[in-house]
Amino acid sequence: MNGFDLLLRGGLVIDGTAGPGAARRADVGVSAGRLTLLPPGAPALSRETEDVGGLVVAPGLIDVHTHSDGVTLIDGEVGRDMVAASVLQGVTVEICGNCGSSLFPAPPERLAGMRAENRVAFGGDVGMYTGFAGFAAAHAAVPRANHLASLVGHGTLRGGVMGPVDRAATPGELDTMCALLDRALAEGAAGLSTGLIYTPGTYAGTDEVVALAAVAARHGKPYVTHLRDEMSRVEEALEEAVEIAVRSGAALHVSHHKTAGRFAWGRTERTLPRIAALRARGMDVTCDVYPYTAGSTALGAMFPPWAFEGGISALTARLADPGLRDRMRLAIAEGVPGWENTVGNGGWDRVSIACAPRHPETEGLTVAELATARGQDPLDAAAFLLLAEQGEVTIISHSMIEDDVRRVLAAPYSMIGSDGVPKPGGRPHPRWAGTFPRVLGHYVRKLGLLGLETALHKMTGMAAARFGLTGRGVIADGAHADLVVFDPDTIADGATFADPLAPPAGIHSVVVAGRTVVRDGAETGARPGSVLAT
Ligand SMILES: [Zn+2]
């Protein structure tokens, strides 16, 4: 009789499916990277046997929304705790390439320029790749603990083919974008993402995105979108996404669904029933959510999109011009059609600085506080910081209310995505290190908002099905041996806004590709992770 590599005895298996039989007592054997379910106590040989009595054995968690595309590629500048934060929660697959931004594909002649732009955006040299294969090869050269899958970013396609210009694509440019996307999806990218509040994605009209989403549809892969507005015009933005899905035939996945800013608070009472009605009609619409009332993005996204036309050097010139700063102030006060306008919906006192590497003394302050400290108007203070940091400052925006977050978490088609933005230094949003234990501890155990099986299904089987991760997200005979073992009575997030990378409690072990990568809450040093083609 052939033995197992690892045998988990005595645990409660929650298998990642949605069905009523999702939880049962079983032993789980691992051999050659695959799983076998055994009746409790069944005789079996194993090189290593662990008693996991009292613990839950679940499929490895899938973080469907990250910006971790390059974090392991940055040489020597990223803290170990930053890189480890995801796998320490039990995440065995991260899906990056979200919000319109990915590290591929690019026309060869644009590689060097985009690599330089990425160096600024990702806080280190993460490279830029002509296709998915090059992206996967770069990751293969720096072994990682868990797996990574990537979407293709529309902003990346547009910026690569057209540059940072505010105009419609010509038919030729759109054909080139579609061809690059088609090849990347054929090579294994997981879908198409847009970030329609960000430049250059925001310069695109609906028709351009329809054409690209149709390419994703041909591959049976989803259209994943950071909506054009998540604030006062969130319902119109959702309708644009629905139109794109209907016209292209692609499945629709709404990223980090929220209704943020005082004018949109409570609006999930309308967006969620709208999604439910579409689903009832047979449309394939899903979303993801992170369990916090604060968001995080770039300080630059607080400025009107015209400020960015022409790229960073043009932005720098505009920010230095007092007359143009007055125009930006007016744009924030009055709004600009088609622009989300976070500050106009909230205020500079709700925007705090997360990462400003050259001015760490500003990290943790709100922009309003920074302005007071500098004796300036808030927009001038924000412009100062953006100039000093060459355009790259991460902010945290306290823009949501708890009721909306809970409603999205409880929606039967929502998955969990951290939206983590791991970069060197600063005080990032705690969601990168806390999202999954926070849902399981705070929202499942403490508040009872969701059942444990339901919450785990959102983090595993539902996510694997959405993103084409075959043989993952379930515990079944022959499934990939990605697992998390945790204590349902103690699991809790440790990360806070003050201590954003503090590890979670209650994670017993994490297995990736049949190898134990986390034991008793600490990494073992095993690096079996790879880039997954879907
Ligand atoms: Zn986003």
Coordinates of C-alpha atoms and ligand atoms in Angstrom, one line a residue:
M1 CA 0.0 0.0 0.0
N2 CA 1.3 3.4 -1.0
G3 CA 1.5 5.9 1.9
F4 CA 0.6 9.5 2.0
D5 CA 3.0 12.4 2.3
L6 CA 0.8 14.0 4.9
L7 CA -2.3 12.8 6.7
L8 CA -4.6 15.2 8.7
R9 CA -6.5 13.2 11.3
G10 CA -9.6 14.1 13.3
G11 CA -10.5 17.5 11.8
L12 CA -13.8 18.8 10.7
V13 CA -13.6 19.0 6.9
I14 CA -15.5 22.0 5.3
D15 CA -15.1 21.1 1.7
G16 CA -15.7 24.5 0.0
T17 CA -19.0 23.6 -1.7
A18 CA -22.2 25.3 -1.0
G19 CA -24.2 22.2 -0.3
P20 CA -25.7 21.1 3.0
G21 CA -23.1 18.3 3.3
A22 CA -20.2 20.8 3.1
A23 CA -19.1 20.0 6.7
R24 CA -18.3 16.5 7.8
R25 CA -15.8 14.5 9.9
A26 CA -13.1 13.0 7.7
D27 CA -9.4 12.5 7.5
V28 CA -7.5 14.1 4.6
G29 CA -4.5 12.4 2.9
V30 CA -2.1 14.3 0.7
S31 CA 0.1 12.6 -1.9
A32 CA 1.9 13.9 -5.0
G33 CA 0.1 17.2 -4.5
R34 CA -3.4 15.7 -4.6
L35 CA -6.1 15.0 -1.9
T36 CA -7.8 11.9 -0.8
L37 CA -10.7 11.8 1.7
L38 CA -10.8 9.0 4.2
P39 CA -13.4 7.9 6.8
P40 CA -12.3 9.1 10.3
G41 CA -9.6 6.8 11.7
A42 CA -9.4 4.6 8.5
P43 CA -6.1 2.7 8.4
A44 CA -3.5 4.5 6.3
L45 CA 0.2 4.9 6.1
S46 CA 1.7 8.4 5.9
R47 CA 5.2 9.9 6.2
E48 CA 3.8 12.6 8.4
T49 CA 0.5 12.5 10.4
E50 CA -1.0 15.4 12.2
D51 CA -3.8 15.3 14.7
V52 CA -6.1 18.2 13.8
G53 CA -8.9 17.4 16.3
G54 CA -11.0 20.4 17.1
L55 CA -9.8 22.2 14.0
V56 CA -11.4 23.0 10.6
V57 CA -9.7 21.6 7.5
A58 CA -10.8 23.8 4.5
P59 CA -9.6 24.2 0.9
G60 CA -6.8 26.9 0.6
L61 CA -8.4 30.3 0.5
I62 CA -8.6 32.2 -2.8
D63 CA -8.0 36.0 -2.6
V64 CA -9.9 37.1 -5.7
H65 CA -8.7 40.7 -5.7
T66 CA -5.1 41.7 -5.1
H67 CA -2.5 44.1 -6.4
S68 CA 0.3 41.8 -5.4
D69 CA 1.4 41.3 -9.1
G70 CA 5.0 42.3 -8.4
V71 CA 5.5 42.1 -4.7
T72 CA 7.8 39.0 -4.8
L73 CA 9.7 40.4 -7.8
I74 CA 10.9 43.4 -5.9
D75 CA 14.5 42.6 -5.0
G76 CA 15.4 43.0 -1.3
E77 CA 13.2 46.0 -0.7
V78 CA 10.0 44.4 0.5
G79 CA 9.8 43.2 4.1
R80 CA 9.3 39.4 4.7
D81 CA 6.1 40.2 6.6
M82 CA 4.7 42.1 3.7
V83 CA 5.3 39.2 1.3
A84 CA 4.0 36.6 3.9
A85 CA 0.9 38.5 4.9
S86 CA -1.4 36.7 2.4
V87 CA -0.3 33.1 3.0
L88 CA -0.3 33.5 6.8
Q89 CA -4.1 34.0 6.5
G90 CA -4.5 30.7 4.6
V91 CA -4.6 32.2 1.2
T92 CA -3.2 29.7 -1.3
V93 CA -4.1 31.5 -4.5
E94 CA -4.0 35.3 -5.1
I95 CA -5.6 36.7 -8.2
C96 CA -3.8 39.9 -9.3
G97 CA -4.0 42.0 -12.4
N98 CA -7.1 43.8 -11.0
C99 CA -8.5 47.3 -11.5
G100 CA -7.1 47.6 -15.1
S101 CA -3.5 47.1 -14.1
S102 CA -1.3 44.1 -14.8
L103 CA 2.4 43.4 -15.6
F104 CA 1.6 42.1 -19.1
P105 CA 1.0 42.2 -22.0
A106 CA 2.8 45.1 -23.7
P107 CA 4.1 45.8 -27.2
P108 CA 7.8 45.0 -27.2
E109 CA 8.8 48.6 -28.1
R110 CA 7.0 49.9 -25.0
L111 CA 8.5 47.4 -22.5
A112 CA 11.2 49.7 -21.2
G113 CA 8.9 52.7 -20.7
M114 CA 6.3 50.7 -19.0
R115 CA 8.9 49.0 -16.8
A116 CA 9.9 52.4 -15.6
E117 CA 6.3 53.4 -14.9
N118 CA 5.8 50.2 -12.9
R119 CA 8.9 51.0 -10.9
V120 CA 7.1 54.1 -9.6
A121 CA 3.6 52.4 -9.3
F122 CA 4.8 49.3 -7.5
G123 CA 7.6 50.8 -5.5
G124 CA 10.4 48.8 -7.0
D125 CA 11.6 47.1 -10.2
V126 CA 8.9 44.5 -11.0
G127 CA 9.6 44.4 -14.7
M128 CA 7.1 44.4 -17.6
Y129 CA 6.3 41.4 -19.8
T130 CA 5.2 41.0 -23.4
G131 CA 2.9 38.2 -22.4
F132 CA 1.6 35.9 -19.7
A133 CA 4.4 33.4 -20.3
G134 CA 7.1 36.0 -19.5
F135 CA 5.2 37.1 -16.4
A136 CA 5.0 33.4 -15.3
A137 CA 8.7 32.9 -16.0
A138 CA 9.7 36.0 -14.0
H139 CA 7.8 34.6 -11.0
A140 CA 9.2 31.1 -11.5
A141 CA 12.7 32.6 -11.0
V142 CA 11.7 33.8 -7.4
P143 CA 10.0 30.9 -5.7
R144 CA 6.9 31.9 -3.7
A145 CA 4.9 30.2 -1.0
N146 CA 1.4 30.3 -2.6
H147 CA 0.0 30.5 -6.1
L148 CA -0.7 33.5 -8.3
A149 CA -3.1 33.9 -11.1
S150 CA -3.5 37.2 -13.1
L151 CA -6.1 39.1 -15.0
V152 CA -5.2 41.3 -18.0
G153 CA -5.5 45.0 -17.2
H154 CA -7.4 47.2 -19.6
G155 CA -5.4 50.2 -18.5
T156 CA -2.2 48.3 -19.2
L157 CA -3.4 47.4 -22.7
R158 CA -4.5 50.9 -23.4
G159 CA -1.4 52.6 -22.0
G160 CA 0.8 50.2 -23.9
V161 CA -0.9 50.6 -27.2
M162 CA -1.9 54.3 -27.0
G163 CA 0.0 55.9 -24.2
P164 CA -1.6 58.2 -21.5
V165 CA -4.0 60.0 -23.9
D166 CA -7.5 61.2 -23.3
R167 CA -9.2 60.2 -26.5
A168 CA -11.0 57.3 -28.1
A169 CA -9.0 54.4 -29.5
T170 CA -8.7 54.3 -33.3
P171 CA -10.0 51.0 -34.9
G172 CA -6.4 50.0 -35.4
E173 CA -5.4 50.6 -31.8
L174 CA -8.4 48.7 -30.6
D175 CA -7.5 45.8 -32.8
T176 CA -4.0 45.8 -31.4
M177 CA -5.4 45.8 -27.8
C178 CA -7.8 42.9 -28.7
A179 CA -5.0 40.9 -30.2
L180 CA -2.7 41.4 -27.1
L181 CA -5.6 40.4 -24.9
D182 CA -6.5 37.4 -27.0
R183 CA -3.0 36.0 -26.8
A184 CA -2.7 36.6 -23.0
L185 CA -6.0 34.8 -22.4
A186 CA -5.0 32.0 -24.6
E187 CA -1.7 31.7 -22.6
G188 CA -3.5 31.4 -19.3
A189 CA -4.5 34.8 -18.0
A190 CA -7.8 34.6 -15.9
G191 CA -9.9 37.3 -17.5
L192 CA -10.1 41.0 -18.3
S193 CA -10.1 43.7 -15.7
T194 CA -10.9 47.4 -15.9
G195 CA -10.2 50.3 -13.5
L196 CA -12.6 52.9 -14.9
I197 CA -11.7 55.6 -12.3
Y198 CA -8.0 55.4 -13.1
T199 CA -6.1 56.8 -15.9
P200 CA -5.7 55.7 -18.6
G201 CA -8.7 53.3 -18.3
T202 CA -11.0 56.2 -17.5
Y203 CA -10.4 57.7 -20.9
A204 CA -12.1 54.8 -22.5
G205 CA -15.7 54.8 -23.5
T206 CA -18.1 51.9 -23.1
D207 CA -17.7 50.7 -26.7
E208 CA -14.0 50.1 -26.3
V209 CA -14.6 48.0 -23.2
V210 CA -17.3 46.0 -25.0
A211 CA -14.9 45.1 -27.8
L212 CA -12.3 43.9 -25.3
A213 CA -14.9 42.0 -23.1
A214 CA -16.0 40.2 -26.2
V215 CA -12.5 38.8 -26.5
A216 CA -12.8 37.5 -22.8
A217 CA -16.2 36.1 -23.6
R218 CA -14.8 34.1 -26.5
H219 CA -12.3 32.5 -24.0
G220 CA -15.1 31.9 -21.5
K221 CA -13.4 34.2 -19.1
P222 CA -15.0 37.0 -17.0
Y223 CA -15.1 40.7 -17.3
V224 CA -13.9 42.1 -13.9
T225 CA -14.5 45.7 -13.2
H226 CA -13.7 48.5 -10.8
L227 CA -16.7 50.5 -11.7
R228 CA -16.5 54.0 -13.2
D229 CA -18.0 55.3 -10.0
E230 CA -18.5 53.7 -6.6
M231 CA -19.9 56.9 -5.1
S232 CA -22.8 59.2 -6.0
R233 CA -23.2 57.6 -9.5
V234 CA -22.6 54.0 -8.6
E235 CA -25.9 52.8 -10.0
E236 CA -25.2 54.4 -13.4
A237 CA -21.7 52.8 -13.3
L238 CA -23.2 49.4 -12.5
E239 CA -25.6 49.8 -15.5
E240 CA -22.6 50.5 -17.7
A241 CA -21.0 47.3 -16.5
V242 CA -24.2 45.4 -17.1
E243 CA -24.4 46.8 -20.6
I244 CA -20.8 45.8 -21.3
A245 CA -21.5 42.2 -20.1
V246 CA -24.8 42.0 -22.1
R247 CA -23.3 43.4 -25.4
S248 CA -20.1 41.4 -25.1
G249 CA -21.5 38.1 -23.8
A250 CA -18.9 38.0 -21.0
A251 CA -19.7 37.0 -17.4
L252 CA -19.6 40.1 -15.1
H253 CA -17.7 40.3 -11.8
V254 CA -17.9 43.6 -9.9
S255 CA -14.7 44.3 -7.9
H256 CA -14.7 45.4 -4.3
H257 CA -18.4 46.3 -4.5
K258 CA -19.1 49.4 -2.4
T259 CA -21.3 52.4 -2.3
A260 CA -19.0 55.0 -0.8
G261 CA -19.2 58.7 0.1
R262 CA -22.1 60.3 2.0
F263 CA -24.2 60.6 -1.1
A264 CA -24.1 56.9 -1.8
W265 CA -24.4 55.5 1.7
G266 CA -27.1 52.9 1.9
R267 CA -27.2 52.5 -1.9
T268 CA -26.4 48.8 -1.7
E269 CA -30.1 48.5 -0.9
R270 CA -30.5 49.2 -4.6
T271 CA -27.4 47.8 -6.2
L272 CA -27.7 44.4 -4.6
P273 CA -31.3 43.8 -5.5
R274 CA -30.4 44.9 -9.1
I275 CA -27.7 42.2 -9.2
A276 CA -30.0 39.6 -7.7
A277 CA -32.6 40.4 -10.3
L278 CA -30.1 40.1 -13.1
R279 CA -29.0 36.7 -11.7
A280 CA -32.6 35.6 -11.4
R281 CA -32.9 36.3 -15.1
G282 CA -30.0 34.0 -15.8
M283 CA -27.2 36.6 -16.1
D284 CA -23.8 35.5 -14.7
V285 CA -23.0 38.4 -12.3
T286 CA -20.9 38.2 -9.2
C287 CA -18.8 40.5 -7.0
D288 CA -16.2 40.6 -4.3
V289 CA -15.9 42.6 -1.1
Y290 CA -13.4 43.3 1.7
P291 CA -14.5 43.5 5.3
Y292 CA -13.6 47.2 6.1
T293 CA -15.4 50.5 5.9
A294 CA -12.2 52.2 4.6
G295 CA -10.8 51.9 1.1
S296 CA -7.4 52.5 -0.2
T297 CA -6.1 53.9 -3.5
A298 CA -3.7 56.4 -5.0
L299 CA -3.7 60.0 -3.9
G300 CA -3.6 60.9 -7.6
A301 CA -7.1 59.4 -8.0
M302 CA -8.4 62.3 -5.8
F303 CA -7.5 64.7 -8.7
P304 CA -9.6 65.2 -11.8
P305 CA -8.5 62.9 -14.7
W306 CA -7.5 65.8 -17.0
A307 CA -4.7 66.5 -14.6
F308 CA -3.0 63.2 -15.6
E309 CA -3.2 63.6 -19.4
G310 CA 0.2 63.1 -20.8
G311 CA 1.5 61.1 -17.9
I312 CA 3.5 61.9 -14.7
S313 CA 5.6 64.7 -16.1
A314 CA 2.5 66.5 -17.4
L315 CA 0.8 66.0 -14.0
T316 CA 3.9 67.4 -12.2
A317 CA 3.8 70.5 -14.4
R318 CA 0.1 71.0 -13.7
L319 CA 0.4 70.5 -10.0
A320 CA 3.2 73.2 -9.8
D321 CA 0.9 75.7 -11.5
P322 CA -1.3 77.7 -8.9
G323 CA -3.9 78.6 -11.6
L324 CA -4.4 74.9 -12.5
R325 CA -4.5 74.0 -8.9
D326 CA -7.4 76.4 -8.5
R327 CA -9.1 74.7 -11.4
M328 CA -8.6 71.3 -9.7
R329 CA -10.1 72.8 -6.5
L330 CA -13.1 73.9 -8.4
A331 CA -13.4 70.5 -10.1
I332 CA -13.5 68.8 -6.7
A333 CA -16.0 71.4 -5.3
E334 CA -18.4 71.2 -8.3
G335 CA -17.7 67.7 -9.8
V336 CA -16.8 66.8 -13.4
P337 CA -19.2 64.6 -15.4
G338 CA -17.9 61.0 -15.6
W339 CA -15.5 61.5 -12.7
E340 CA -16.0 59.8 -9.3
N341 CA -14.6 62.7 -7.2
T342 CA -13.8 61.0 -3.8
V343 CA -12.9 64.2 -2.0
G344 CA -16.1 66.0 -3.2
N345 CA -18.1 63.0 -1.8
G346 CA -16.3 62.9 1.5
G347 CA -13.7 65.5 2.3
W348 CA -9.9 65.7 2.8
D349 CA -10.4 64.8 6.5
R350 CA -11.5 61.3 5.5
V351 CA -8.4 60.7 3.4
S352 CA -5.3 59.6 5.3
I353 CA -1.8 59.0 3.9
A354 CA -0.7 55.4 3.9
C355 CA 2.5 55.3 2.0
A356 CA 4.8 58.3 1.1
P357 CA 8.3 56.8 1.2
R358 CA 10.2 60.1 1.0
H359 CA 7.9 61.7 3.7
P360 CA 7.2 58.9 6.2
E361 CA 6.4 61.6 8.8
T362 CA 3.2 62.3 6.9
E363 CA 2.0 58.6 7.0
G364 CA -1.0 58.2 9.2
L365 CA -2.1 61.9 8.9
T366 CA -5.2 62.9 7.1
V367 CA -4.7 65.3 4.2
A368 CA -6.6 67.9 6.3
E369 CA -4.1 67.4 9.1
L370 CA -1.2 67.7 6.8
A371 CA -2.6 70.9 5.4
T372 CA -3.0 72.4 8.9
A373 CA 0.5 71.4 9.8
R374 CA 1.8 73.0 6.6
G375 CA -0.4 76.1 6.9
Q376 CA -1.9 75.3 3.4
D377 CA -5.1 74.6 1.7
P378 CA -5.7 70.8 1.6
L379 CA -5.4 70.6 -2.2
D380 CA -2.1 72.4 -2.1
A381 CA -0.8 70.1 0.6
A382 CA -1.9 67.1 -1.4
A383 CA -0.3 68.6 -4.5
F384 CA 2.9 69.2 -2.5
L385 CA 3.1 65.6 -1.4
L386 CA 2.3 64.2 -4.8
L387 CA 5.0 66.3 -6.4
A388 CA 7.5 65.4 -3.7
E389 CA 6.8 61.7 -4.2
Q390 CA 6.8 61.9 -8.0
G391 CA 3.1 61.1 -8.3
E392 CA 3.0 58.0 -6.2
V393 CA 1.3 58.2 -2.8
T394 CA -1.1 55.6 -1.3
I395 CA -4.1 56.8 0.7
I396 CA -6.7 55.3 2.9
S397 CA -10.2 56.7 2.4
H398 CA -12.7 56.3 5.2
S399 CA -15.6 56.4 2.9
M400 CA -18.1 53.6 3.7
I401 CA -20.7 52.7 6.3
E402 CA -20.9 49.3 8.1
D403 CA -24.4 48.5 6.9
D404 CA -23.3 48.6 3.3
V405 CA -20.3 46.4 4.0
R406 CA -22.4 43.8 5.8
R407 CA -25.0 43.7 3.1
V408 CA -22.4 43.0 0.4
L409 CA -20.7 40.4 2.6
A410 CA -24.0 38.6 3.1
A411 CA -25.0 38.7 -0.6
P412 CA -25.1 35.0 -1.8
Y413 CA -22.9 35.8 -4.8
S414 CA -20.1 37.8 -3.2
M415 CA -16.6 36.5 -2.8
I416 CA -13.8 37.8 -0.6
G417 CA -11.0 39.9 -2.1
S418 CA -8.5 41.7 0.1
D419 CA -7.8 44.4 -2.5
G420 CA -4.4 44.4 -0.8
V421 CA -1.7 46.7 -2.3
P422 CA 1.5 45.3 -0.9
K423 CA 4.3 47.8 -1.5
P424 CA 7.6 48.6 0.3
G425 CA 7.2 50.7 3.4
G426 CA 4.5 52.9 4.8
R427 CA 1.4 51.9 6.6
P428 CA -0.8 50.0 4.1
H429 CA -4.5 49.3 4.6
P430 CA -4.7 46.3 7.1
R431 CA -6.9 44.4 4.6
W432 CA -3.8 42.8 2.9
A433 CA -2.9 41.0 6.2
G434 CA -6.3 40.8 7.9
T435 CA -9.2 40.3 5.4
F436 CA -9.8 36.5 5.6
P437 CA -9.4 36.0 9.4
R438 CA -11.5 39.1 9.9
V439 CA -14.4 37.7 7.9
L440 CA -14.1 34.3 9.7
G441 CA -13.6 35.8 13.2
H442 CA -15.4 39.1 13.3
Y443 CA -18.3 38.5 10.9
V444 CA -18.8 34.8 11.2
R445 CA -18.1 33.9 14.8
K446 CA -18.7 37.2 16.6
L447 CA -21.6 38.8 14.6
G448 CA -23.1 35.6 13.1
L449 CA -23.6 37.5 9.8
L450 CA -22.7 34.4 7.8
G451 CA -22.4 30.7 8.5
L452 CA -18.9 29.2 8.5
E453 CA -19.6 26.9 5.5
T454 CA -21.1 29.8 3.6
A455 CA -18.2 32.1 4.3
L456 CA -15.7 29.4 3.3
H457 CA -17.6 28.7 0.1
K458 CA -17.2 32.4 -0.8
M459 CA -13.4 32.1 -0.2
T460 CA -12.9 28.8 -2.0
G461 CA -15.3 26.9 -4.3
M462 CA -17.3 30.0 -5.5
A463 CA -14.0 31.8 -6.3
A464 CA -12.4 28.9 -8.0
A465 CA -15.5 28.5 -10.2
R466 CA -15.6 32.2 -11.2
F467 CA -11.9 32.3 -12.2
G468 CA -11.6 28.9 -13.8
L469 CA -9.3 27.4 -11.1
T470 CA -10.1 23.8 -12.0
G471 CA -9.5 21.3 -9.2
R472 CA -9.1 24.0 -6.5
G473 CA -11.4 25.5 -3.9
V474 CA -12.7 22.1 -2.9
I475 CA -11.7 19.2 -0.8
A476 CA -12.4 16.2 -2.9
D477 CA -10.6 13.1 -4.1
G478 CA -8.0 14.2 -6.7
A479 CA -8.3 17.9 -6.0
H480 CA -5.1 20.0 -5.7
A481 CA -3.7 19.8 -2.2
D482 CA -4.1 23.4 -1.2
L483 CA -5.4 23.5 2.4
V484 CA -5.8 25.7 5.4
V485 CA -6.3 24.3 8.9
F486 CA -7.6 26.7 11.5
D487 CA -9.3 26.9 14.9
P488 CA -12.9 28.3 14.3
D489 CA -13.0 29.4 18.0
T490 CA -10.0 31.6 17.9
I491 CA -9.4 32.7 14.3
A492 CA -9.1 36.5 14.2
D493 CA -7.4 39.3 12.3
G494 CA -4.5 40.9 14.0
A495 CA -3.9 43.7 11.4
T496 CA -5.0 47.2 12.4
F497 CA -4.6 50.7 10.8
A498 CA -1.8 51.3 13.4
D499 CA -0.2 47.9 12.9
P500 CA -1.2 46.9 9.4
L501 CA 0.9 43.7 9.0
A502 CA 0.2 42.1 12.4
P503 CA -0.5 38.4 11.6
P504 CA -3.8 36.7 12.4
A505 CA -4.5 34.3 15.2
G506 CA -5.9 30.8 14.9
I507 CA -4.2 29.6 11.7
H508 CA -2.8 26.2 12.5
S509 CA -1.3 25.3 9.1
V510 CA -1.4 26.1 5.4
V511 CA -0.6 23.5 2.7
V512 CA 0.2 24.5 -0.9
A513 CA 0.7 21.9 -3.6
G514 CA 0.9 19.3 -1.0
R515 CA 3.7 21.0 1.0
T516 CA 3.2 22.7 4.4
V517 CA 4.1 26.4 4.0
V518 CA 2.7 27.7 7.3
R519 CA 2.9 25.8 10.6
D520 CA 1.6 27.2 13.9
G521 CA 1.2 30.6 12.3
A522 CA 4.7 30.9 10.9
E523 CA 6.2 30.2 7.5
T524 CA 8.1 27.0 7.1
G525 CA 10.2 28.4 4.2
A526 CA 8.8 26.0 1.6
R527 CA 8.1 27.7 -1.7
P528 CA 5.9 25.4 -3.8
G529 CA 3.8 28.2 -5.3
S530 CA 3.6 29.0 -9.0
V531 CA 1.8 31.1 -11.5
L532 CA -1.4 29.3 -12.5
A533 CA -2.7 29.3 -16.0
T534 CA -6.5 29.1 -16.3
Ligands
ZN1 ZN -10.0 48.8 -7.6

